[in-house]
PDB file of C-alpha atoms in Angstrom:
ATOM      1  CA  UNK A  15       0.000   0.000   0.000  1.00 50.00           C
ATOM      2  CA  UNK A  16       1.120   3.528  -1.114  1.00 59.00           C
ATOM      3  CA  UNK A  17       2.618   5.585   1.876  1.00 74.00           C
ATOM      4  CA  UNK A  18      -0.762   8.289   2.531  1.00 78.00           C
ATOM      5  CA  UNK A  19       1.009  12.285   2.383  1.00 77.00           C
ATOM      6  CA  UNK A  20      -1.816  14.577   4.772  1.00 80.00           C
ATOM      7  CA  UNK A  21      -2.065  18.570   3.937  1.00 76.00           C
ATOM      8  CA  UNK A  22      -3.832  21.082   6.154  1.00 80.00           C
ATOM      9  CA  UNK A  23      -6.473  22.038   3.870  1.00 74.00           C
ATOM     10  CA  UNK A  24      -7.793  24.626   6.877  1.00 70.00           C
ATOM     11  CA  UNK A  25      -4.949  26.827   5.394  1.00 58.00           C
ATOM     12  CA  UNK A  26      -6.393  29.049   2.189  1.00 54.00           C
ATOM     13  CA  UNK A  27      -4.483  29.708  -0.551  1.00 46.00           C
ATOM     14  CA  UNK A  28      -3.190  33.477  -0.601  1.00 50.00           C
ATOM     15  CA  UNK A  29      -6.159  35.398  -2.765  1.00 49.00           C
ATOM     16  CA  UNK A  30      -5.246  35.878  -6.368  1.00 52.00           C
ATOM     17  CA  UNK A  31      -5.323  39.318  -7.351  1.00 52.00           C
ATOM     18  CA  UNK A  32      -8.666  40.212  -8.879  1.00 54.00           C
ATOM     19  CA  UNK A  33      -9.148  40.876 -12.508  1.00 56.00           C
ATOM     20  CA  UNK A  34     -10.275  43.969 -13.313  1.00 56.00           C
ATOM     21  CA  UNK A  35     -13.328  42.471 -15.550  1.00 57.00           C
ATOM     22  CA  UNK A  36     -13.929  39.009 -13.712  1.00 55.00           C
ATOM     23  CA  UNK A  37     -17.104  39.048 -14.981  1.00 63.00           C
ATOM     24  CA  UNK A  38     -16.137  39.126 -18.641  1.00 66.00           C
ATOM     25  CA  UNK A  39     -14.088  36.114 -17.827  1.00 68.00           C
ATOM     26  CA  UNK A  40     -16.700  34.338 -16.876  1.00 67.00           C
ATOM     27  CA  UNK A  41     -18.541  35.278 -19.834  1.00 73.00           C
ATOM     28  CA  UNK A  42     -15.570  34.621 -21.861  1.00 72.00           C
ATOM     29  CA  UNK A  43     -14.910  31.265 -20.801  1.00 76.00           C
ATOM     30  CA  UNK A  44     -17.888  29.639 -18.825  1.00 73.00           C
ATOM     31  CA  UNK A  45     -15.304  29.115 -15.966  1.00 74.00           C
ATOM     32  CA  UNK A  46     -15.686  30.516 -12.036  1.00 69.00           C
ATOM     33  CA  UNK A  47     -12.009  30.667 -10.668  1.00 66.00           C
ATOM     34  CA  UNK A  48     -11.867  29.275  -7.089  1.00 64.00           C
ATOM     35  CA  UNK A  49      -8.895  29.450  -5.062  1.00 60.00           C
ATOM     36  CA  UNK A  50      -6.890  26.407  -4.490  1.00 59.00           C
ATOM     37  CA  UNK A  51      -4.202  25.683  -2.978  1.00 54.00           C
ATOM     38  CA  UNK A  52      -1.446  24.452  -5.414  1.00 62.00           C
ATOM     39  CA  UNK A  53       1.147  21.686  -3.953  1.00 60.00           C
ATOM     40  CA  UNK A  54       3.719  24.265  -3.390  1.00 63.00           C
ATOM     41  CA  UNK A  55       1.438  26.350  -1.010  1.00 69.00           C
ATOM     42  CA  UNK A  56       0.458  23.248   0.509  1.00 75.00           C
ATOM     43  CA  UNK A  57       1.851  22.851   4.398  1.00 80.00           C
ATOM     44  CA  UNK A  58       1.986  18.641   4.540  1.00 81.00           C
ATOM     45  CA  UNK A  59       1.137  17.361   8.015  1.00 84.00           C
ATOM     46  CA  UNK A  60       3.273  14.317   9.959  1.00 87.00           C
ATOM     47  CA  UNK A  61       1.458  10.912  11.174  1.00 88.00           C
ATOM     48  CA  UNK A  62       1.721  12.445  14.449  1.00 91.00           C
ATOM     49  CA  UNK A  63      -0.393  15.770  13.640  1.00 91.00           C
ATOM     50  CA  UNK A  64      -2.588  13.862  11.851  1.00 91.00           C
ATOM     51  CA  UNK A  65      -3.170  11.520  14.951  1.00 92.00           C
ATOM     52  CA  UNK A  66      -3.528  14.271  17.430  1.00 94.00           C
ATOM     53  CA  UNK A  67      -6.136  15.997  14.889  1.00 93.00           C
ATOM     54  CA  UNK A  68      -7.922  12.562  14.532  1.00 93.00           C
ATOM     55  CA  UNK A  69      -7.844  11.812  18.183  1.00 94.00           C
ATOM     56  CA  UNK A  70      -9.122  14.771  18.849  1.00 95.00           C
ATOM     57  CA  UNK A  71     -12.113  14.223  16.843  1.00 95.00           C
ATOM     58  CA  UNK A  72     -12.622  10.525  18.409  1.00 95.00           C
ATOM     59  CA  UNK A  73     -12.484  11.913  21.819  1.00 95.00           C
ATOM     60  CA  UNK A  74     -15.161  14.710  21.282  1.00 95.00           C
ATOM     61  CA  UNK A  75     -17.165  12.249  19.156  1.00 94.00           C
ATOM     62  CA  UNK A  76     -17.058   9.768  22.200  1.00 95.00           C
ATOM     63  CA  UNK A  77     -17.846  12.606  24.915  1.00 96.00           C
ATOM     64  CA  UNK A  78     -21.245  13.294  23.089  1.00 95.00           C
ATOM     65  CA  UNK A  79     -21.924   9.829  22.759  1.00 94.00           C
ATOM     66  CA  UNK A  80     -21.529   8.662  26.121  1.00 95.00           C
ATOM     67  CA  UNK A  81     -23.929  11.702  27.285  1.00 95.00           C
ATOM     68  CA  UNK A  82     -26.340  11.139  25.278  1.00 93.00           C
ATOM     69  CA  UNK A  83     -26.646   7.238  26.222  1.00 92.00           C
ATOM     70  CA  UNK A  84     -26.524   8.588  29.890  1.00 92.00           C
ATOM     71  CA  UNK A  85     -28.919  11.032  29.222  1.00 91.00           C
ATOM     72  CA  UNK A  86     -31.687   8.186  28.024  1.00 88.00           C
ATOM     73  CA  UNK A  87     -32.750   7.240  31.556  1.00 85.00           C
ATOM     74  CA  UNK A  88     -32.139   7.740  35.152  1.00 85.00           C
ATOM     75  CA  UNK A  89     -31.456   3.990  35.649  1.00 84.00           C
ATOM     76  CA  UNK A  90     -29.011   3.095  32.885  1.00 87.00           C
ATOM     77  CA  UNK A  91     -25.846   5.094  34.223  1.00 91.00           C
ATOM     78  CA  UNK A  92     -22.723   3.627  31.985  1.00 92.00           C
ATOM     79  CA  UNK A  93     -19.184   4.868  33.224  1.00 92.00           C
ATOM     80  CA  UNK A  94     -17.458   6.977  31.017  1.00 93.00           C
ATOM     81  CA  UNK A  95     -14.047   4.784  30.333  1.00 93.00           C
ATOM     82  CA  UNK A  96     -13.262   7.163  26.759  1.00 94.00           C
ATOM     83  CA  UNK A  97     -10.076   6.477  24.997  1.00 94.00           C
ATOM     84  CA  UNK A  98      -9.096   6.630  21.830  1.00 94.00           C
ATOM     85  CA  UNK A  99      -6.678   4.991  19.733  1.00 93.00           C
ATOM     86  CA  UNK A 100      -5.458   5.377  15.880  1.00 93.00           C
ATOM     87  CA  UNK A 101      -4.217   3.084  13.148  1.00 89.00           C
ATOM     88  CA  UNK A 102      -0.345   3.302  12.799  1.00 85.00           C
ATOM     89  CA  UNK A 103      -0.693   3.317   8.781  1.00 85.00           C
ATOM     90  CA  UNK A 104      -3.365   5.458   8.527  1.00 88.00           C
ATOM     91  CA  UNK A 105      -3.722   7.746  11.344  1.00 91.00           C
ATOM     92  CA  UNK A 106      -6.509   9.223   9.773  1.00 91.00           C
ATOM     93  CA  UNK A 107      -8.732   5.945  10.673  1.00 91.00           C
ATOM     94  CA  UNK A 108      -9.301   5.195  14.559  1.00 92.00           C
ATOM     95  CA  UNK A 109     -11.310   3.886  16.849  1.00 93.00           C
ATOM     96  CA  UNK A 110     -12.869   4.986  20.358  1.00 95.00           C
ATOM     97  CA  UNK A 111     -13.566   2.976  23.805  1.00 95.00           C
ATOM     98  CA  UNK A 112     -16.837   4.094  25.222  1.00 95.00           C
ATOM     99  CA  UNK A 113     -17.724   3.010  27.907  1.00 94.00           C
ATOM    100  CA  UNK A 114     -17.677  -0.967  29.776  1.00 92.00           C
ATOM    101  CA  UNK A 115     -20.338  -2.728  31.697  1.00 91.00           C
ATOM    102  CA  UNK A 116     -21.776  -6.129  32.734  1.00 90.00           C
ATOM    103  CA  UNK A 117     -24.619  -7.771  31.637  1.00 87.00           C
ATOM    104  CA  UNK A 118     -26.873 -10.857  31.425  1.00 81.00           C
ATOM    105  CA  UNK A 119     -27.293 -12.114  27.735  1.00 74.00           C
ATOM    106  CA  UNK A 120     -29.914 -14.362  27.363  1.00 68.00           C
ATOM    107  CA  UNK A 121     -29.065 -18.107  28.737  1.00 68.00           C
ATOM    108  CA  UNK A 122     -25.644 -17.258  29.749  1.00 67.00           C
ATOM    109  CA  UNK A 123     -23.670 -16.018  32.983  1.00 79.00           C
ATOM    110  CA  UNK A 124     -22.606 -12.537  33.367  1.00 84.00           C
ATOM    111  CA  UNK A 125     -20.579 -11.046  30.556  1.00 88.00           C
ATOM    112  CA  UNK A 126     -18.347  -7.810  30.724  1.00 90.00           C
ATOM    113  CA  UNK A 127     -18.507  -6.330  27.069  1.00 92.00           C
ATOM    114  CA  UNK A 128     -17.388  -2.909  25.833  1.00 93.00           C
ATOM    115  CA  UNK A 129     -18.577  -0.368  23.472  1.00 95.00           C
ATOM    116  CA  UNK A 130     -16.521   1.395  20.440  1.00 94.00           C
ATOM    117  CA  UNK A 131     -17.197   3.064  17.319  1.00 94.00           C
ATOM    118  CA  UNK A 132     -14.395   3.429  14.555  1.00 93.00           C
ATOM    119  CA  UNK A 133     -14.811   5.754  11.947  1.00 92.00           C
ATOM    120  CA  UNK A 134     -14.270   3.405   8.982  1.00 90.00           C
ATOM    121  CA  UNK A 135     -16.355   0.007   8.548  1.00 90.00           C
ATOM    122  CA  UNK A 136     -14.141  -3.517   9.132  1.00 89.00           C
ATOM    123  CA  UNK A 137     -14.377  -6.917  10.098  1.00 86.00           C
ATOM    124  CA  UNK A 138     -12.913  -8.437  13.525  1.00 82.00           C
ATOM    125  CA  UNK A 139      -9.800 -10.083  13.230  1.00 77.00           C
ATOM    126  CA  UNK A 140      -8.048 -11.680  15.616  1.00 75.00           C
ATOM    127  CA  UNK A 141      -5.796 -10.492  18.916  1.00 70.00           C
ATOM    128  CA  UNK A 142      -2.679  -9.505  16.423  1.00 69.00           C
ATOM    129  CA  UNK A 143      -5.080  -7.520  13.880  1.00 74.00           C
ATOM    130  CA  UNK A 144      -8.313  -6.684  15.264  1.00 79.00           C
ATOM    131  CA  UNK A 145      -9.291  -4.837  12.622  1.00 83.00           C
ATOM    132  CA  UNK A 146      -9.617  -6.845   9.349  1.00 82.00           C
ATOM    133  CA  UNK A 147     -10.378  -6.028   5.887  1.00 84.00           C
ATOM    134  CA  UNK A 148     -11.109  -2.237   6.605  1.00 84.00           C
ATOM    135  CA  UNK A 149     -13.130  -0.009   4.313  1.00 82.00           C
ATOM    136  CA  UNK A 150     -12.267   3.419   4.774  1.00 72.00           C
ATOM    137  CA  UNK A 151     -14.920   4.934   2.975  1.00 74.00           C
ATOM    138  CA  UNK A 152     -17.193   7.144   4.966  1.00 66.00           C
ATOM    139  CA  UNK A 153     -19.049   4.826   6.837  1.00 81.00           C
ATOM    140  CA  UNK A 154     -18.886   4.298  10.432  1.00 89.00           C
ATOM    141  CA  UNK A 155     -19.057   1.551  12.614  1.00 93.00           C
ATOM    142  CA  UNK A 156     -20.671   0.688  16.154  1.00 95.00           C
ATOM    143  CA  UNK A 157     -19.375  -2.161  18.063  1.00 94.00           C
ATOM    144  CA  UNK A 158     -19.576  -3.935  21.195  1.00 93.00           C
ATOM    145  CA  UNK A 159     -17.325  -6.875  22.204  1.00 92.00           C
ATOM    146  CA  UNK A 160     -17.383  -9.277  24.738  1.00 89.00           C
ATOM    147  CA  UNK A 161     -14.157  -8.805  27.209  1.00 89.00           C
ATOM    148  CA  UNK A 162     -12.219 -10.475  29.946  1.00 86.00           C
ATOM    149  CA  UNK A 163      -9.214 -10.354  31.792  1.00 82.00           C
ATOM    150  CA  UNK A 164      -6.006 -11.289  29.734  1.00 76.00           C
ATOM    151  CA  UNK A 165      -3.278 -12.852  31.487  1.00 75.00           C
ATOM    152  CA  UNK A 166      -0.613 -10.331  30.976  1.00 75.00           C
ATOM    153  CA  UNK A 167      -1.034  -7.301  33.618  1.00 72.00           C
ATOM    154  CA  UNK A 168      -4.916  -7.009  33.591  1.00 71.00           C
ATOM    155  CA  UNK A 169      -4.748  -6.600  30.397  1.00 79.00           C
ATOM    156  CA  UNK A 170      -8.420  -6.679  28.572  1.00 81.00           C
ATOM    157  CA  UNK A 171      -8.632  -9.032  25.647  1.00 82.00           C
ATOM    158  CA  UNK A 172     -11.959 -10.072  23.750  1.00 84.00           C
ATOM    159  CA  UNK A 173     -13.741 -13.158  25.484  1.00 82.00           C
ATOM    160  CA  UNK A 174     -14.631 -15.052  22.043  1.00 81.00           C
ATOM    161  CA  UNK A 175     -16.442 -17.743  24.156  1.00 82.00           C
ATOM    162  CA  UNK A 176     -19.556 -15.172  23.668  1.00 82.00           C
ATOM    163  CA  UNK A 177     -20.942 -15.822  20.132  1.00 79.00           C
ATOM    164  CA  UNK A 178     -18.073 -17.455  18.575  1.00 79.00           C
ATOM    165  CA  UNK A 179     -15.603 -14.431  18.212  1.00 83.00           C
ATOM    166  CA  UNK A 180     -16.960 -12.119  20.922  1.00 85.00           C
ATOM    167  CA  UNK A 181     -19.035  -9.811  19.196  1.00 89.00           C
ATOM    168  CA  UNK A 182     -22.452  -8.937  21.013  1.00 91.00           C
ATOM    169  CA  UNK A 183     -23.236  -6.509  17.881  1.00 92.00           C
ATOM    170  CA  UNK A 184     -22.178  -4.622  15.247  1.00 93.00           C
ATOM    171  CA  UNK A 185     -23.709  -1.764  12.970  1.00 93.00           C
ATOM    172  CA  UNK A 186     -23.915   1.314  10.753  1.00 93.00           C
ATOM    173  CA  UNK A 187     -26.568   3.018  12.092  1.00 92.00           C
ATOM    174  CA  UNK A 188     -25.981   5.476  14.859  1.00 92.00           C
ATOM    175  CA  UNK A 189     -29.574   4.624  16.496  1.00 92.00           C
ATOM    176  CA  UNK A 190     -29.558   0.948  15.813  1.00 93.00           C
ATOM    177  CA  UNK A 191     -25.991   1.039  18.245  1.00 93.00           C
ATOM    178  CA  UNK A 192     -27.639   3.204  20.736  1.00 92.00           C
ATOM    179  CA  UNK A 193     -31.246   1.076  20.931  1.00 93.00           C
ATOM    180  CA  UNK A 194     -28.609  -2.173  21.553  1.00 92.00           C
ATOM    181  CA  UNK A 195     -26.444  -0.154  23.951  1.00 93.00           C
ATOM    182  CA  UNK A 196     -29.376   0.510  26.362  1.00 91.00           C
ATOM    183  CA  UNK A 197     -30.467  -2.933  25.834  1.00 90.00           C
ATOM    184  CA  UNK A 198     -27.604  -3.841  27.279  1.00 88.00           C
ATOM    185  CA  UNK A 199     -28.129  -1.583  30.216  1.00 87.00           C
ATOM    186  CA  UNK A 200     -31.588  -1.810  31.238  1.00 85.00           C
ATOM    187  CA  UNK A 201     -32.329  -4.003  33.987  1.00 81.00           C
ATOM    188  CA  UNK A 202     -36.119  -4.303  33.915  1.00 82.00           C
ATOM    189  CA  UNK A 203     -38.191  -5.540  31.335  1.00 82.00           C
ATOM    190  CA  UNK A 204     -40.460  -2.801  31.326  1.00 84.00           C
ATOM    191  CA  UNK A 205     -37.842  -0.343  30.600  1.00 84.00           C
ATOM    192  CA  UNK A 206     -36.495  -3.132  27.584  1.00 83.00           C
ATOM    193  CA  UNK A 207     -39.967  -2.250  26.035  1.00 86.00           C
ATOM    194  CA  UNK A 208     -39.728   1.279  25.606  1.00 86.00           C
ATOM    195  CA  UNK A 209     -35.954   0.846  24.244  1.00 85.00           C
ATOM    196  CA  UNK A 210     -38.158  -1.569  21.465  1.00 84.00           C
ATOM    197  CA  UNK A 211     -39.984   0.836  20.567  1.00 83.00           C
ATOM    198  CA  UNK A 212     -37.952   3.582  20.063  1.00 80.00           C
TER     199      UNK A 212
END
């Protein structure tokens, strides 16, 4: 894969010097001159800026998300555990740790599971790539994944005794993620069937 080169396209391009008839130009040539920045004007960013900008984003991104789960009911309180972390080859593409909690899924014991969302659409690999086959397009995904203790210095690693490969859910859609999310959460079943029916 081709090494990625990041500008700051916040920066514009110095202002060209008006032409005295601009409008005959248009006229002229059907054309409407915009301003862009050419690559020697261009200030290129380092992996490093461009994972502080992208973290940045995550982090604000999870923020909102974890108060507006919070904010659903007073009895579904999730801690906010927010952390962010981006891809070494692309720091443009990251993911963000949500929040943690335990639940009962139906006919099983207790399971601890955590919530992400990545901005960029993969499968789930294993321990040494978790991310698999990613699609950086602009999609978006929601996740939640199954955890437990790993053995090396409390280290949390996906349980993938739950479901096969750990995965409680996994989605697109902003208000399908927050519906399971607070599924997850609620305690009583009354509560379960207003989250239905939202």
């Amino acid at each position: 894969m081709a090494k990625l080169r990041y500008y700051d396209a916040s920066e514009k391009a110095s202002a060209p010097v008006p032409k005295a008839t601009s409008h005959t130009e248009f006229l002229r040539t059907g054309r409407i001159e915009r301003r862009r920045q050419t690559p020697e004007q261009r200030r290129y960013l380092s992996y490093e800026e461009v994972a502080e900008k992208t973290g940045r984003k995550l982090t604000a991104a999870g923020e909102a998300t974890h108060k507006r789960i919070n904010s659903f009911h007073a009895s579904i309180k999730f801690p906010n555990m927010i952390f962010h972390r981006t891809l070494a080859a692309s720091p443009h593409l990251g993911y963000c740790h949500v929040t943690a909690a335990t639940t009962r899924l139906a006919r099983s014991k207790d399971v601890t599971w955590a919530f992400y969302f990545a901005n960029f659409f993969s499968d789930l690999g294993d321990e040494a790539h978790f991310f698999d086959r990613i699609q950086a397009g602009y999609s978006r995904m929601y996740f939640a994944v199954a955890i437990e203790p790993g053995t090396e210095g409390g280290r949390m690693v996906v349980n993938r005794n739950v479901r096969g490969d750990g995965l409680i859910f996994r989605t697109q859609d902003p208000k399908v993620a927050l519906k399971n999310v607070l599924m997850l959460g609620a305690r009583e079943e009354a509560l379960r069937r207003i989250i239905r029916g939202i």
